[in-house]
């Protein structure tokens, strides 16, 4: 621990002497100082001697004040540093040090749901030991939100390859795009997009907000999507005919089981592997999915176990006759929720 050098020892008798009340320095000739009486020659000698003594005392006080201030600076520095040193010693006694590497990493994973975005790198900022454990726990890095904004900062551009490396071979959960004004100004970053596309064989859960800024990313998605299990798509002010060709590669995602569509994204429903789905959700409403879309899904997704229609804005007009009775025997549940969509 580096501590600033102090000038001398602690408070001395000289300091105490100089700090005494000035009452002890009162003039021996008060009547001379309080009147306009002309001093005698003897008094002039006494006055000049007292002035010289005061000048010496002031110089001593300046030197002592400087010395004491240096001591106070050192004291304040030490006082601010000691709690950190205390915490380091306290950390040495922390019970988490006794936890095996794998168990501590699993604790970090389980606490991810407590963070607002479902992902947090907070453990890397606690201490060196936690940072080492967090970096080596690949599951912590398998969830990534890719915000398409008007720019990529240097730190963000550097973190994409680091995130992919730290996630190792873990299945990835990615969230691409944001429905914000800033997001629509994004012009794309082909290098970073390619890094993420090259890991498409690890995509497991994907959420896509499709707008003009993310179309380039979507159109270059590879066909190799063997792990894709859950897909959420919402389109924002993009012509359906443009999106139709951009979604074609998802037809090869044979592992897809959960699908959510937040808009009637093409003139006809895209070529998803409908027969493999077990859960499907359509967001219904003006400019969104329609009852014709719903009928199409129920006719194609023959193995559905759960089918849900969410209404935005909420409608109160729904009857069981809206879906064909011939599908009820092969669906374990059909949820009809009036829920405002928040894409």
Short mmCIF file of C-alpha atoms in Angstrom, two decimals, residues 123-289:
data_model
loop_
_atom_site.label_atom_id
_atom_site.label_comp_id
_atom_site.label_asym_id
_atom_site.label_seq_id
_atom_site.Cartn_x
_atom_site.Cartn_y
_atom_site.Cartn_z
CA UNK A 123 -19.51 -11.39 -11.52
CA UNK A 124 -16.51 -10.39 -13.65
CA UNK A 125 -16.30 -7.10 -11.75
CA UNK A 126 -16.31 -8.37 -8.17
CA UNK A 127 -12.82 -9.79 -7.74
CA UNK A 128 -10.12 -11.57 -9.67
CA UNK A 129 -11.26 -15.03 -8.59
CA UNK A 130 -14.87 -14.41 -9.62
CA UNK A 131 -13.72 -12.92 -12.90
CA UNK A 132 -11.69 -16.03 -13.71
CA UNK A 133 -14.63 -18.28 -12.87
CA UNK A 134 -17.10 -16.16 -14.89
CA UNK A 135 -14.88 -16.03 -17.98
CA UNK A 136 -14.36 -19.78 -17.87
CA UNK A 137 -18.11 -20.48 -17.45
CA UNK A 138 -19.19 -20.60 -21.07
CA UNK A 139 -22.94 -20.69 -20.33
CA UNK A 140 -22.71 -17.14 -18.99
CA UNK A 141 -21.83 -15.97 -22.48
CA UNK A 142 -24.45 -17.90 -24.43
CA UNK A 143 -27.06 -15.12 -24.28
CA UNK A 144 -26.43 -11.96 -26.26
CA UNK A 145 -28.58 -8.96 -27.16
CA UNK A 146 -27.41 -7.32 -30.37
CA UNK A 147 -28.79 -3.80 -30.43
CA UNK A 148 -28.83 -2.31 -33.91
CA UNK A 149 -28.25 1.36 -33.19
CA UNK A 150 -26.90 4.21 -35.23
CA UNK A 151 -23.32 3.26 -34.44
CA UNK A 152 -21.12 0.58 -32.92
CA UNK A 153 -18.77 1.79 -30.22
CA UNK A 154 -15.24 0.41 -30.24
CA UNK A 155 -15.95 -1.52 -27.01
CA UNK A 156 -19.06 -3.15 -28.51
CA UNK A 157 -17.23 -4.07 -31.69
CA UNK A 158 -14.49 -5.69 -29.62
CA UNK A 159 -16.92 -7.58 -27.40
CA UNK A 160 -18.67 -9.53 -30.18
CA UNK A 161 -15.69 -11.84 -30.95
CA UNK A 162 -14.84 -12.05 -27.23
CA UNK A 163 -18.41 -13.08 -26.43
CA UNK A 164 -18.39 -15.74 -29.14
CA UNK A 165 -15.05 -17.08 -27.94
CA UNK A 166 -16.07 -17.21 -24.27
CA UNK A 167 -19.36 -18.93 -25.07
CA UNK A 168 -17.27 -21.81 -26.44
CA UNK A 169 -19.53 -24.45 -27.98
CA UNK A 170 -22.62 -23.53 -25.96
CA UNK A 171 -25.99 -23.04 -27.69
CA UNK A 172 -26.58 -19.34 -28.29
CA UNK A 173 -29.53 -17.15 -27.45
CA UNK A 174 -29.48 -14.00 -29.54
CA UNK A 175 -31.80 -11.01 -29.63
CA UNK A 176 -31.30 -8.98 -32.80
CA UNK A 177 -32.73 -5.53 -33.40
CA UNK A 178 -34.66 -2.92 -31.48
CA UNK A 179 -37.84 -1.07 -32.44
CA UNK A 180 -36.43 2.37 -31.75
CA UNK A 181 -35.77 5.49 -33.78
CA UNK A 182 -32.02 5.10 -33.25
CA UNK A 183 -32.15 1.49 -34.44
CA UNK A 184 -33.63 2.50 -37.80
CA UNK A 185 -30.59 4.67 -38.47
CA UNK A 186 -28.23 1.70 -38.33
CA UNK A 187 -26.50 0.93 -41.61
CA UNK A 188 -25.06 -2.44 -40.70
CA UNK A 189 -21.66 -3.82 -39.90
CA UNK A 190 -20.87 -6.67 -42.33
CA UNK A 191 -17.83 -7.85 -40.36
CA UNK A 192 -19.68 -8.21 -37.06
CA UNK A 193 -22.75 -9.66 -38.78
CA UNK A 194 -20.56 -12.29 -40.45
CA UNK A 195 -19.08 -13.30 -37.08
CA UNK A 196 -22.55 -14.00 -35.76
CA UNK A 197 -23.69 -15.72 -38.96
CA UNK A 198 -20.67 -18.03 -38.76
CA UNK A 199 -22.02 -19.33 -35.46
CA UNK A 200 -25.52 -20.04 -36.78
CA UNK A 201 -25.00 -23.75 -36.12
CA UNK A 202 -25.13 -22.82 -32.41
CA UNK A 203 -28.25 -20.64 -32.51
CA UNK A 204 -30.88 -22.09 -30.20
CA UNK A 205 -33.20 -19.19 -29.34
CA UNK A 206 -33.52 -16.28 -31.74
CA UNK A 207 -35.60 -13.12 -31.55
CA UNK A 208 -35.64 -10.89 -34.64
CA UNK A 209 -37.10 -7.41 -34.90
CA UNK A 210 -37.18 -6.98 -38.66
CA UNK A 211 -36.91 -3.46 -40.02
CA UNK A 212 -34.85 -1.70 -42.65
CA UNK A 213 -31.77 -1.85 -40.40
CA UNK A 214 -31.81 -5.61 -39.81
CA UNK A 215 -32.81 -6.79 -43.29
CA UNK A 216 -29.18 -7.19 -44.38
CA UNK A 217 -28.53 -9.37 -41.34
CA UNK A 218 -31.64 -11.45 -41.99
CA UNK A 219 -31.03 -11.97 -45.70
CA UNK A 220 -27.59 -13.47 -45.06
CA UNK A 221 -28.60 -15.98 -42.40
CA UNK A 222 -27.08 -19.35 -43.39
CA UNK A 223 -29.11 -22.46 -43.97
CA UNK A 224 -27.16 -24.34 -41.29
CA UNK A 225 -29.51 -24.01 -38.30
CA UNK A 226 -29.43 -27.47 -36.70
CA UNK A 227 -29.90 -26.29 -33.09
CA UNK A 228 -32.57 -23.63 -33.63
CA UNK A 229 -35.38 -24.47 -31.21
CA UNK A 230 -37.24 -21.20 -30.60
CA UNK A 231 -37.87 -18.37 -33.08
CA UNK A 232 -39.62 -15.05 -32.46
CA UNK A 233 -40.18 -12.70 -35.40
CA UNK A 234 -41.83 -9.31 -35.47
CA UNK A 235 -41.67 -7.01 -38.49
CA UNK A 236 -41.68 -3.25 -38.26
CA UNK A 237 -42.84 -1.25 -41.28
CA UNK A 238 -41.25 -3.56 -43.84
CA UNK A 239 -43.04 -4.71 -46.97
CA UNK A 240 -44.05 -8.38 -46.63
CA UNK A 241 -42.70 -9.24 -50.07
CA UNK A 242 -39.23 -8.17 -48.95
CA UNK A 243 -39.36 -10.31 -45.83
CA UNK A 244 -40.69 -13.37 -47.64
CA UNK A 245 -37.39 -14.12 -49.39
CA UNK A 246 -35.37 -13.18 -46.30
CA UNK A 247 -37.04 -15.91 -44.23
CA UNK A 248 -36.56 -18.73 -46.69
CA UNK A 249 -33.59 -20.30 -44.90
CA UNK A 250 -35.65 -20.96 -41.78
CA UNK A 251 -37.48 -23.68 -43.69
CA UNK A 252 -34.40 -25.87 -43.14
CA UNK A 253 -34.49 -25.49 -39.33
CA UNK A 254 -35.72 -29.01 -38.63
CA UNK A 255 -35.15 -28.57 -34.89
CA UNK A 256 -37.56 -25.62 -34.66
CA UNK A 257 -40.26 -26.37 -32.08
CA UNK A 258 -41.42 -22.96 -30.77
CA UNK A 259 -42.52 -20.18 -33.11
CA UNK A 260 -43.94 -16.71 -32.44
CA UNK A 261 -45.02 -14.44 -35.30
CA UNK A 262 -45.70 -10.81 -34.49
CA UNK A 263 -46.95 -9.68 -37.89
CA UNK A 264 -48.49 -11.08 -41.04
CA UNK A 265 -45.02 -11.01 -42.49
CA UNK A 266 -45.77 -12.10 -46.04
CA UNK A 267 -48.60 -12.47 -48.50
CA UNK A 268 -48.62 -16.16 -47.64
CA UNK A 269 -47.17 -17.83 -44.60
CA UNK A 270 -43.40 -18.50 -44.90
CA UNK A 271 -42.04 -21.99 -45.41
CA UNK A 272 -41.32 -22.89 -41.82
CA UNK A 273 -41.06 -26.57 -40.79
CA UNK A 274 -44.65 -26.42 -39.59
CA UNK A 275 -45.00 -30.15 -39.03
CA UNK A 276 -42.24 -30.07 -36.36
CA UNK A 277 -43.74 -27.30 -34.23
CA UNK A 278 -45.12 -28.08 -30.79
CA UNK A 279 -45.82 -24.47 -29.70
CA UNK A 280 -46.99 -21.56 -31.83
CA UNK A 281 -48.11 -18.03 -30.98
CA UNK A 282 -49.64 -15.51 -33.36
CA UNK A 283 -49.98 -11.83 -32.50
CA UNK A 284 -53.37 -10.83 -33.88
CA UNK A 285 -54.57 -7.34 -34.76
CA UNK A 286 -54.50 -4.58 -37.34
CA UNK A 287 -51.49 -5.11 -39.59
CA UNK A 288 -50.60 -8.24 -37.65
CA UNK A 289 -51.58 -11.87 -38.08
#
